Coordinates of C-alpha atoms in Angstrom, one line a residue:
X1 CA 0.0 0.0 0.0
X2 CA 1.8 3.0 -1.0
X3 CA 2.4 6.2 1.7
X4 CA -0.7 8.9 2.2
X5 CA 1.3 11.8 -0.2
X6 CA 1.7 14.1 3.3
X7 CA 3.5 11.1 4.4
X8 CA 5.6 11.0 1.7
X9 CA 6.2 14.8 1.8
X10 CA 7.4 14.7 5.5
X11 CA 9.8 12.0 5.2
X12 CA 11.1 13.6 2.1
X13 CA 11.9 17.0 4.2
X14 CA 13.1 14.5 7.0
X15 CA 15.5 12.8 4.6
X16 CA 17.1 16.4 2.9
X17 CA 17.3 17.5 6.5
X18 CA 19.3 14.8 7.7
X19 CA 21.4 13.9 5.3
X20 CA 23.0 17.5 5.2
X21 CA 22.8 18.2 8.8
X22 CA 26.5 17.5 9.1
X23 CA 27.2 19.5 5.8
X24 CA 25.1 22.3 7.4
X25 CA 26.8 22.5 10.4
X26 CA 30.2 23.1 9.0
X27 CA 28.7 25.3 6.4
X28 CA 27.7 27.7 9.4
X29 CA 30.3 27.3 11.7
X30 CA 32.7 28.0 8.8
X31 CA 30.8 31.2 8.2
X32 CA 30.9 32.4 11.5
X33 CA 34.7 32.0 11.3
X34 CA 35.1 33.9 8.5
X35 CA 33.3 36.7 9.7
X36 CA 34.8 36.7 12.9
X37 CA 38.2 36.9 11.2
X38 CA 37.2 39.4 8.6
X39 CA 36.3 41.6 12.0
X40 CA 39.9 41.2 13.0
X41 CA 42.2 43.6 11.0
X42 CA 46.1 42.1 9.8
X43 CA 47.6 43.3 12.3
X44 CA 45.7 41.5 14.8
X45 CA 45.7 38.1 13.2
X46 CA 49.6 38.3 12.9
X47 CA 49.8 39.1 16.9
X48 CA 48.0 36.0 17.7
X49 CA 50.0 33.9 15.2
X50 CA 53.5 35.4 16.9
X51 CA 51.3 33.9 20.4
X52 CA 51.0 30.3 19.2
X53 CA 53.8 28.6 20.4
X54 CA 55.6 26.9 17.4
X55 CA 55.0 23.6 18.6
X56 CA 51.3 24.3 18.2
X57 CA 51.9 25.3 14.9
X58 CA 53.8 22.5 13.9
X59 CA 51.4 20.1 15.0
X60 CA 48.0 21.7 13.4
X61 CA 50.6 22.1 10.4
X62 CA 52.5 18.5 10.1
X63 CA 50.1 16.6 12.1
X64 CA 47.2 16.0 9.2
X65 CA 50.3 15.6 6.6
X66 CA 51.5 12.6 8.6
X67 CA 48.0 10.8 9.6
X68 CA 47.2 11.6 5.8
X69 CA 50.5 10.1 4.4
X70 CA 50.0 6.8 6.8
X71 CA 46.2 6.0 6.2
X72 CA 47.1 6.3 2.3
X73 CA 50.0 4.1 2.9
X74 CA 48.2 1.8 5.1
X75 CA 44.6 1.5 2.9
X76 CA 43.3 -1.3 1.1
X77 CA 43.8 -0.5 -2.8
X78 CA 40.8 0.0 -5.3
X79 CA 39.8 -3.1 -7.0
X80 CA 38.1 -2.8 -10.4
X81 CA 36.0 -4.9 -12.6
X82 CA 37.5 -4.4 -16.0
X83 CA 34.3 -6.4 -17.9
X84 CA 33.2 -9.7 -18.3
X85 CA 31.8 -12.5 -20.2
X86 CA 28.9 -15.0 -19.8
X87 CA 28.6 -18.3 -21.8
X88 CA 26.8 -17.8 -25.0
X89 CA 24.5 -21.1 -25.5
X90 CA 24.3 -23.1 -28.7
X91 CA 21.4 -23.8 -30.0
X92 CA 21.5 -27.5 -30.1
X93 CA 21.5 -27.2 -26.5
X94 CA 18.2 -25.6 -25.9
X95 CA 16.0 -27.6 -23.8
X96 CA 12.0 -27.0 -24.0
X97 CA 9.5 -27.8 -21.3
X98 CA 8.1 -30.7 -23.8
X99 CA 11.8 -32.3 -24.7
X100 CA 12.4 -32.1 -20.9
X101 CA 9.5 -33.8 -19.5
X102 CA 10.0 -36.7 -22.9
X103 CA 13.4 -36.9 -22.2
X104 CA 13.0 -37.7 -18.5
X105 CA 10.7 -40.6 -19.1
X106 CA 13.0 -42.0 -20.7
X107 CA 15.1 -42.6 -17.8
X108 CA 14.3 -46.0 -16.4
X109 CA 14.3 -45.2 -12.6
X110 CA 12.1 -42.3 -13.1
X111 CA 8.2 -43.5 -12.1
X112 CA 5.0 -41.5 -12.9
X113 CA 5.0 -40.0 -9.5
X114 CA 8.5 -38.2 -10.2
X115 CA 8.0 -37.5 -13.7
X116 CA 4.6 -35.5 -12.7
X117 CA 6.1 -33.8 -9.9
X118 CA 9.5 -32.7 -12.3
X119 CA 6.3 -31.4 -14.5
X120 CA 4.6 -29.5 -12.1
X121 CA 7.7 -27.8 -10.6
X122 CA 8.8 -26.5 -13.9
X123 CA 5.6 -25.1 -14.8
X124 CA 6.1 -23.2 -11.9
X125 CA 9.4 -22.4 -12.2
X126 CA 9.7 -19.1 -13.7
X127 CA 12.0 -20.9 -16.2
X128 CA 10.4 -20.5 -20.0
X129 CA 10.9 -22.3 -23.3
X130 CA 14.5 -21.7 -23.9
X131 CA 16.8 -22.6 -21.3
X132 CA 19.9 -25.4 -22.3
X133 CA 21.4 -28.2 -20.7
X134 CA 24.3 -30.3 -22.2
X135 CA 24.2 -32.2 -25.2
X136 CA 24.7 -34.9 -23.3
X137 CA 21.5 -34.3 -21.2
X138 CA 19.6 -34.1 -24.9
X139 CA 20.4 -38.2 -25.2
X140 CA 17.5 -40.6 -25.2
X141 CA 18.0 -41.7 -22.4
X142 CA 20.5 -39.2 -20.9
X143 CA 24.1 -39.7 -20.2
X144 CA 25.8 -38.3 -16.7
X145 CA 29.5 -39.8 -17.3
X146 CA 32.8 -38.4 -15.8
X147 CA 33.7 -37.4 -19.8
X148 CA 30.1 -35.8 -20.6
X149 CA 31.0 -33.5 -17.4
X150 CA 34.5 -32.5 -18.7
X151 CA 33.2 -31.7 -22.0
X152 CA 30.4 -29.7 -20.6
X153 CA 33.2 -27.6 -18.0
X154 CA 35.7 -27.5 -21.0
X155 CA 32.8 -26.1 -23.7
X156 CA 31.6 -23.3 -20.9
X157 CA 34.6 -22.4 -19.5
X158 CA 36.8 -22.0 -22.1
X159 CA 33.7 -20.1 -24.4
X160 CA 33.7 -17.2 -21.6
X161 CA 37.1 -17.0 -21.3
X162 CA 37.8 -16.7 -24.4
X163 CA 35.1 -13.8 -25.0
X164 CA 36.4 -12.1 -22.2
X165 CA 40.1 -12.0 -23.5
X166 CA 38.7 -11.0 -27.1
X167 CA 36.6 -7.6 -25.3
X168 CA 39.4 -6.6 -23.3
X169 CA 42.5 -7.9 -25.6
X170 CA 44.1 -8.8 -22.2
X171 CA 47.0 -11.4 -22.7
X172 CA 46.7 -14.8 -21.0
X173 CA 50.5 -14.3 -19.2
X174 CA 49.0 -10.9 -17.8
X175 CA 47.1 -13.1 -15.2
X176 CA 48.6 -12.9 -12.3
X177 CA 45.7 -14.5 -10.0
X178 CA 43.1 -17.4 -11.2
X179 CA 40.3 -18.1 -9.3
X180 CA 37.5 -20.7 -10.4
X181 CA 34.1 -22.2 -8.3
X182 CA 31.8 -25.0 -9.0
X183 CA 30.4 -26.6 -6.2
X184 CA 29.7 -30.1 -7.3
X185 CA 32.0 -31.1 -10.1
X186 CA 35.4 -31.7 -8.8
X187 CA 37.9 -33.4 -11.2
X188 CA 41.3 -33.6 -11.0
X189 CA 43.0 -32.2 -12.1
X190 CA 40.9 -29.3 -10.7
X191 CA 39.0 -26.5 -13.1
X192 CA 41.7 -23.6 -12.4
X193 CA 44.9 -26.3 -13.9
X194 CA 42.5 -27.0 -16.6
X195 CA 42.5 -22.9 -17.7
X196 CA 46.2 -23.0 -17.3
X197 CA 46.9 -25.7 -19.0
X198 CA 44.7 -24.5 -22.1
X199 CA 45.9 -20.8 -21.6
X200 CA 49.7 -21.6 -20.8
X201 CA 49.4 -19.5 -18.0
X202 CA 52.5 -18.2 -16.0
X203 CA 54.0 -20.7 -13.8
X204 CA 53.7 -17.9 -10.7
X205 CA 49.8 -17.3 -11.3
X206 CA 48.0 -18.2 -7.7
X207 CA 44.8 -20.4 -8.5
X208 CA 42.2 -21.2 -6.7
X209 CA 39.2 -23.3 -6.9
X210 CA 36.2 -23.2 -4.3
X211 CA 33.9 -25.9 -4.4
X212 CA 30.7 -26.7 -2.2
X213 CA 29.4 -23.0 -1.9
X214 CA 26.3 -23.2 -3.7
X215 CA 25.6 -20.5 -5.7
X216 CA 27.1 -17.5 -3.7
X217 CA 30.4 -18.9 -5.0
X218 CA 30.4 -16.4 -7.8
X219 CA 30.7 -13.3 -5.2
X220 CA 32.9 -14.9 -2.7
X221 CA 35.1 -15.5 -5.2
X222 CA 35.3 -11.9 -6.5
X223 CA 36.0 -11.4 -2.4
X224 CA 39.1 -13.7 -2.5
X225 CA 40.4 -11.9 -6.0
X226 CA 40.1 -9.1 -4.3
X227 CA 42.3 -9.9 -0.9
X228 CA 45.0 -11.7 -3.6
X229 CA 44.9 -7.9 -5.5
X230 CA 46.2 -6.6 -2.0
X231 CA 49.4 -8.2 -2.6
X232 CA 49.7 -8.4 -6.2
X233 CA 51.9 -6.2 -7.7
X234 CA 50.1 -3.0 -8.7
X235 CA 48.1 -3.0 -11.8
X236 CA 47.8 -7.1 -11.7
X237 CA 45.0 -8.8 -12.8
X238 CA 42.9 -11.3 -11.6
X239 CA 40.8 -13.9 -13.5
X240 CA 37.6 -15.4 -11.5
X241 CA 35.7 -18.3 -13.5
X242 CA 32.1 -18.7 -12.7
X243 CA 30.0 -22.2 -13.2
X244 CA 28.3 -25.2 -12.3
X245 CA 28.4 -28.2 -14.4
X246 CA 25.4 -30.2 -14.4
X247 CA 26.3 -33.3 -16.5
X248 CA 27.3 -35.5 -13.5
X249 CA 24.6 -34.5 -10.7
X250 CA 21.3 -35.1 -12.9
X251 CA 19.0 -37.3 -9.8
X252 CA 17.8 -40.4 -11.3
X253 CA 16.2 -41.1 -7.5
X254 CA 12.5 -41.2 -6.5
X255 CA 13.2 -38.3 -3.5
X256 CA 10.4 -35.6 -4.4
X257 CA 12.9 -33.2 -2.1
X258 CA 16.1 -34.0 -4.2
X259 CA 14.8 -33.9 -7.7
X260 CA 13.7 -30.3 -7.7
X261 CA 17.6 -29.1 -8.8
X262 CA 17.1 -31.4 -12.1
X263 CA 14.2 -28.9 -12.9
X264 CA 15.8 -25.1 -11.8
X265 CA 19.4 -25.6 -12.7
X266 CA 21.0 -25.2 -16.3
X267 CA 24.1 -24.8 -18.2
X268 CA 25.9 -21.4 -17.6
X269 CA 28.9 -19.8 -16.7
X270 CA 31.0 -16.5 -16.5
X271 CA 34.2 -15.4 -16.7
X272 CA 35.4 -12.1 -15.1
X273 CA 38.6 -10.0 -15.6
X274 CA 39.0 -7.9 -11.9
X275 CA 42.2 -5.5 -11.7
X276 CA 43.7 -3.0 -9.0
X277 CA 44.3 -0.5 -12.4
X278 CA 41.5 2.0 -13.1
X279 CA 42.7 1.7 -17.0
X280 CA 39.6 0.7 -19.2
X281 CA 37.5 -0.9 -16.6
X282 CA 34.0 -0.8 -16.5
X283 CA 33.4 -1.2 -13.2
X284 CA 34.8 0.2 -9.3
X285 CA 33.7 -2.6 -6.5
X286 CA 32.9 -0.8 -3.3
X287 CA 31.7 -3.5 -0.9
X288 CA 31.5 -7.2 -0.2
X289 CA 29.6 -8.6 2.7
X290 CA 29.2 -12.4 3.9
X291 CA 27.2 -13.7 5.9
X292 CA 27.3 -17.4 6.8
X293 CA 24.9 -19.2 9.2
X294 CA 26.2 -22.9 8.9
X295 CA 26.7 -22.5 13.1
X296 CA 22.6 -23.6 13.0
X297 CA 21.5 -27.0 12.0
X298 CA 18.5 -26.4 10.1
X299 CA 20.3 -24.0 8.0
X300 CA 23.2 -26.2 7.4
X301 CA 20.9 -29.2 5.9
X302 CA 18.7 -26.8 4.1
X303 CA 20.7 -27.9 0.8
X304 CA 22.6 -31.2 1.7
X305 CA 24.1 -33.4 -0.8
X306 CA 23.9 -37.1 0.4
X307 CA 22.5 -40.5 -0.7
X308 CA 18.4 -41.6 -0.9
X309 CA 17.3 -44.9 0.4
X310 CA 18.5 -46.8 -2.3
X311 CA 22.2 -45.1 -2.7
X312 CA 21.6 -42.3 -5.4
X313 CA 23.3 -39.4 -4.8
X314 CA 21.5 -36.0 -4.4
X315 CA 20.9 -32.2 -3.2
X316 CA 18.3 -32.3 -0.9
X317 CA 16.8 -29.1 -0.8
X318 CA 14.4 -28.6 2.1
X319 CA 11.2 -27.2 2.7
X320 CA 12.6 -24.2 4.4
X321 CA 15.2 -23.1 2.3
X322 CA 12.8 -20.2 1.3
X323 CA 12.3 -19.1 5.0
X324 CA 16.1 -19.9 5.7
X325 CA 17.3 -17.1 2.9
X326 CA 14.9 -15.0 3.9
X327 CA 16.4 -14.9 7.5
X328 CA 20.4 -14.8 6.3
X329 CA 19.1 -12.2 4.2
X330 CA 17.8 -10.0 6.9
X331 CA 21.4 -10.5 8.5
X332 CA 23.0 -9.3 5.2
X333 CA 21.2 -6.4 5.1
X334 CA 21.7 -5.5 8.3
X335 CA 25.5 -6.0 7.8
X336 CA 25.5 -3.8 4.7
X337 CA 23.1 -1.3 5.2
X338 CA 25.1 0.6 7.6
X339 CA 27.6 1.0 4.3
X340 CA 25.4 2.1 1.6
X341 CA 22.5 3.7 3.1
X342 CA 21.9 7.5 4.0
X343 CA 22.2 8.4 7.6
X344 CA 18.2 9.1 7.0
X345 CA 17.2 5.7 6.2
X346 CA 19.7 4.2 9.2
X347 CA 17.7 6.8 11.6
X348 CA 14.8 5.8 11.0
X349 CA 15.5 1.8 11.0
X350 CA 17.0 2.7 14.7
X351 CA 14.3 4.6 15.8
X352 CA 12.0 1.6 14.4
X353 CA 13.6 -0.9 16.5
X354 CA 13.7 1.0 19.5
X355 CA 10.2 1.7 19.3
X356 CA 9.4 -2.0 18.8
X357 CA 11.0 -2.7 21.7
X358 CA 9.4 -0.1 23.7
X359 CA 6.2 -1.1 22.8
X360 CA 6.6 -4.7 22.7
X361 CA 6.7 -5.0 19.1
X362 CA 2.9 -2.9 18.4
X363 CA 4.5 -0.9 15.9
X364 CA 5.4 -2.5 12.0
X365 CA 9.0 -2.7 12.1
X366 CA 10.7 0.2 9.2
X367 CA 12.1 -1.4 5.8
X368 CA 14.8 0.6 4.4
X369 CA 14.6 1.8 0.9
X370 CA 17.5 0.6 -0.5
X371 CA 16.6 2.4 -3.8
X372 CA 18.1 5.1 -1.7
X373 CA 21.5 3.3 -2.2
X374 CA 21.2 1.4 -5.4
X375 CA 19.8 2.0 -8.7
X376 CA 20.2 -1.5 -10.3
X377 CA 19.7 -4.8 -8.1
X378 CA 21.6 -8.4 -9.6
X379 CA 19.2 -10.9 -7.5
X380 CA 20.3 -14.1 -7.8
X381 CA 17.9 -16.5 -9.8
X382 CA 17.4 -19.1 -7.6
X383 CA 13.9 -19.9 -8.3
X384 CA 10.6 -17.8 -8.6
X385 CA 10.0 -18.7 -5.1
X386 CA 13.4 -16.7 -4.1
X387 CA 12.8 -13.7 -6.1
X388 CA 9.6 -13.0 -4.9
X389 CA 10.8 -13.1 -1.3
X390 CA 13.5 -10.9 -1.6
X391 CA 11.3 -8.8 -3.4
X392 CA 9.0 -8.8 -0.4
X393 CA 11.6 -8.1 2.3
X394 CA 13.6 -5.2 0.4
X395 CA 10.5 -3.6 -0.4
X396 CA 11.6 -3.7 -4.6
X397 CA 9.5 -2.6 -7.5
X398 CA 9.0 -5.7 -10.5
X399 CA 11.2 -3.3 -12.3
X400 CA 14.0 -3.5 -9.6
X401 CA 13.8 -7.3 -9.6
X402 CA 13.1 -7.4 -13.8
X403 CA 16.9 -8.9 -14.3
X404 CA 16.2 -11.6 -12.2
X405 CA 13.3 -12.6 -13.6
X406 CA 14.7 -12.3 -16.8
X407 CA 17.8 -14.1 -16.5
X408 CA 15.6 -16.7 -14.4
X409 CA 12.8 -16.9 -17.7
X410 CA 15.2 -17.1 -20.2
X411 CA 18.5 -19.5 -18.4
X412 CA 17.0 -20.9 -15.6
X413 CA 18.9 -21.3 -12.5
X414 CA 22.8 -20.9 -13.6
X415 CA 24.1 -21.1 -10.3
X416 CA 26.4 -18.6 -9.2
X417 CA 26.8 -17.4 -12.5
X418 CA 23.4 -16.1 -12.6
X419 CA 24.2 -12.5 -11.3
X420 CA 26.1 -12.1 -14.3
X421 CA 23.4 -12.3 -16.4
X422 CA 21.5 -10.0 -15.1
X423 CA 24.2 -7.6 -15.2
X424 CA 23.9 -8.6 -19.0
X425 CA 20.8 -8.1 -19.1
X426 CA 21.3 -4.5 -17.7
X427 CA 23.6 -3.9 -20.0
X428 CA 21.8 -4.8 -22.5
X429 CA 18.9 -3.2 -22.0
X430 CA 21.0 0.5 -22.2
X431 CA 20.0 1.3 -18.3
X432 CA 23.3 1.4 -17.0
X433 CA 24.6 4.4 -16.4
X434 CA 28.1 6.9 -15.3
X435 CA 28.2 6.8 -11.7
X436 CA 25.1 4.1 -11.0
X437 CA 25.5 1.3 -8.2
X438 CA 24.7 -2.4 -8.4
X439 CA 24.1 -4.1 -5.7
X440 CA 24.7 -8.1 -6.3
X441 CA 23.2 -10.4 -3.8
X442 CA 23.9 -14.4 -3.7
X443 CA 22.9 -17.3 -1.9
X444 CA 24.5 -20.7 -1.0
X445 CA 24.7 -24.0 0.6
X446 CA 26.1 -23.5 4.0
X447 CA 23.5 -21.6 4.4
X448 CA 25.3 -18.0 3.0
X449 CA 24.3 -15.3 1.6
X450 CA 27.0 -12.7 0.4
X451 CA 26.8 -9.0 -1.1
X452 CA 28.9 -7.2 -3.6
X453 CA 28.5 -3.5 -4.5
X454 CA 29.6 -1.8 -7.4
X455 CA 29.7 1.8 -9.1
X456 CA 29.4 2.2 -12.7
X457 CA 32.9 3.7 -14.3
X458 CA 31.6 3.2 -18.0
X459 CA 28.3 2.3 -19.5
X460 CA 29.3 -0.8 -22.0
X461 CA 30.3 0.5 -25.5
X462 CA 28.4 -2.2 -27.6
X463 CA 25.6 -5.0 -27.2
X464 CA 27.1 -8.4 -26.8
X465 CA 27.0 -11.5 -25.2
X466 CA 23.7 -13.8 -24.5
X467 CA 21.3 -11.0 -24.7
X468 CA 22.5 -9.6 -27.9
X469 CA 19.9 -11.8 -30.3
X470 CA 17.0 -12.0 -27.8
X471 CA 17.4 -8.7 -25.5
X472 CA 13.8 -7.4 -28.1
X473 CA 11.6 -10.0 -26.6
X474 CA 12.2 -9.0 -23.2
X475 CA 10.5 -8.6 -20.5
X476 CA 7.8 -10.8 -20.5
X477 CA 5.2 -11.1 -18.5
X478 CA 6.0 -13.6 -15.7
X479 CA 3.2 -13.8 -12.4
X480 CA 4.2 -14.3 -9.0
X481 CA 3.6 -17.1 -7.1
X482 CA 0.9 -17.1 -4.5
X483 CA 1.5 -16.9 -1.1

């Protein structure tokens, strides 16, 4: 229900006041200096500089030069996102609802009861008529081999990074840091020595691969390449690889609870080029915040891989999961809104809470508008389910939550590649602008959910990528799911 419109005028008037209190203040305190002192003729200014003692002088003087020189020498350095790259499909991998549900009764361990509820889930999904799986996955019936999973890492991963090195004609020996995440599929050699070997990468790069995150792997690993720029010479860049192969973990069980991920997650990956030079780079990151909740049972089994009654491996993904996210969320936001928010908005939450307290919780407890803080929000597409929760508790407009939706309709569930396309769908679209900030939000097994913010350097030069032959149809109308 939107705000009576004198509502709306006094918190505007609340907002402009608080937020330039501070600036106020010194505005008139530095007026009423400079009138004081143009009161005070030269000869009486120099008399009360000839009465400071020289150590008083040299401190006021020196003083801010040397705490100046030592918090510059001391600070973290800037960390840039010079651009990246998200797996452009093929279309012999597109997988409609139809060929989906035909292909899956084909599997022999697959009874009515599954196949229907596979069916039903889909249709509520959010996902639409042009999401992809493997070639493999297109097989009557299906094959989930070691090889097929290989094929499937080697055809993503090495698609995205080689779009990325073509947009920003980096060199593969400028790599100084590797960083790759896919939580299930775990060969060895592992995904980073499989870019390295491909790429001939130096023989000093530092790799890393982060398995069994879930899908907020993508942005904790942008928070590792970041702690590796700290000590990287300046100007070194760092190469983070994005994906979750799907070949090998396709549920062939009868568990209702562990065949949902067969219908939400698809093929996808990224692959992003982060730096600690300004040079060319699209974007400035200005936060990361994790938040990790593992310490509590139920939200360590929400999303637990293990074995059904009869020994097939799975992701059970529990009933709560929904509530679970919603609750790390809340301690996310929390974390980050003290960051990014205006001093207005963090008054007002305050006052809310003491208020609730005070009154034993009578009073609705105050949302922040984060649209104070953000102009484009990178949701990650979990599920419809997800979406429309975060939507609920952040108080976002169907356009702030359109990229997810989008990305969600048109890929499905990508894992912790999916903020990435909705970045590229952003892009695409022409919204993103000089100076806006992006507020990416993921969410993983554990049960985590991690932040990243960023500020827009420069708007992307030219349409590319996944969205470039499809970017006209969208958005399309997609309904919520009841609650």
């Amino acid at each position: 229900m939107n705000s009576p419109p004198n509502t709306k005028s006094y918190k505007y008037l609340f907002q402009l006041f608080i937020n330039n209190f501070v600036v106020t203040v010194l505005v008139i305190l530095g007026t009423i200096l400079l009138l004081n002192a143009a009161q005070l003729g030269p000869a009486q200014i120099l008399t009360w500089l000839h009465a400071v003692r020289h150590a008083h002088l040299f401190l006021a003087t020196f003083l801010p030069i040397g705490l100046g020189t030592l918090y510059l020498m001391h600070r973290s350095r800037s960390v840039y996102l010079v651009d990246y790259a998200c797996f452009r499909h093929s279309s012999d991998c597109r997988i409609p609802m139809a060929a989906f549900v035909e292909h899956v009764h084909n599997v022999p361990s697959m009874d009515d009861k599954s196949i229907r509820f596979m069916k039903r889930m889909l249709e509520n999904s959010g996902i639409g008529d042009k999401s992809y799986l493997p070639t493999n996955s297109h097989y009557i019936p299906p094959s989930h081999t070691l090889s097929d999973s290989r094929n499937e890492a080697e055809q993503v991963i090495f698609s995205s990074i080689g779009d990325l090195f073509a947009k920003t004609g980096i060199s593969p020996k400028a790599i100084d840091i590797l960083v790759t995440n896919c939580s299930a599929f775990c060969p060895v050699p592992s995904l980073a020595d499989m870019i390295v070997n491909k790429y001939k990468l130096r023989g000093d790069v530092r790799s890393i691969h982060i398995s069994g995150m879930g899908c907020s792997a993508g942005l904790i690993s942008v928070e590792a390449a970041k702690n590796l720029l700290q000590v990287a010479p300046q100007g070194g860049h760092a190469l983070l690889v994005s994906t979750e192969i799907v070949s090998l973990h396709f549920y062939t069980g009868k568990n209702l609870s562990m065949l949902l991920p067969n219908v939400l997650f698809r093929m996808g990956g990224a692959a992003v080029l982060l730096s600690t030079s300004r040079s060319r780079s699209r974007f400035k990151l200005v936060h990361t915040v994790r938040t990790i909740t593992a310490a509590q049972d139920k939200s360590y089994q929400c999303a637990f891989q293990q074995e059904d009654d009869a020994g097939e491996i799975g992701v059970n993904l529990s009933k709560d999961l929904v509530a679970i996210a919603g609750d790390t969320l809340q301690a996310n936001i929390t974390a980050i809104g003290s960051l990014v928010l205006p001093f207005s908005e963090q008054v007002l939450f305050v006052l809310s809470l003491i208020g609730r307290k005070l009154l034993n919780r009578k009073i609705k407890p105050y949302v922040p508008d984060f649209r104070m803080a953000f102009e484009h929000f990178c949701i990650h597409a979990g599920g419809r389910a997800v979406i429309d929760a975060v939507q609920r508790s952040l108080c976002l407009t169907d356009e702030d939550v359109e990229p997810s939706r989008m990305a969600l309709h048109r890929f499905g569930n990508t894992s912790s590649s999916s903020v990435w396309y909705e970045l590229g769908y952003i892009d695409a679209k022409g919204r993103m602008r000089k100076g806006d900030r992006i507020w990416m939000i993921g969410f993983g097994s554990g049960f985590k959910c991690n932040s990243v913010v960023w500020q827009c350097i420069q708007p992307a030069s030219n349409l590319d990528g996944p969205w470039a032959d499809c970017i006209h149809e969208y958005p399309v109308g997609v309904t919520k799911m009841a609650t």
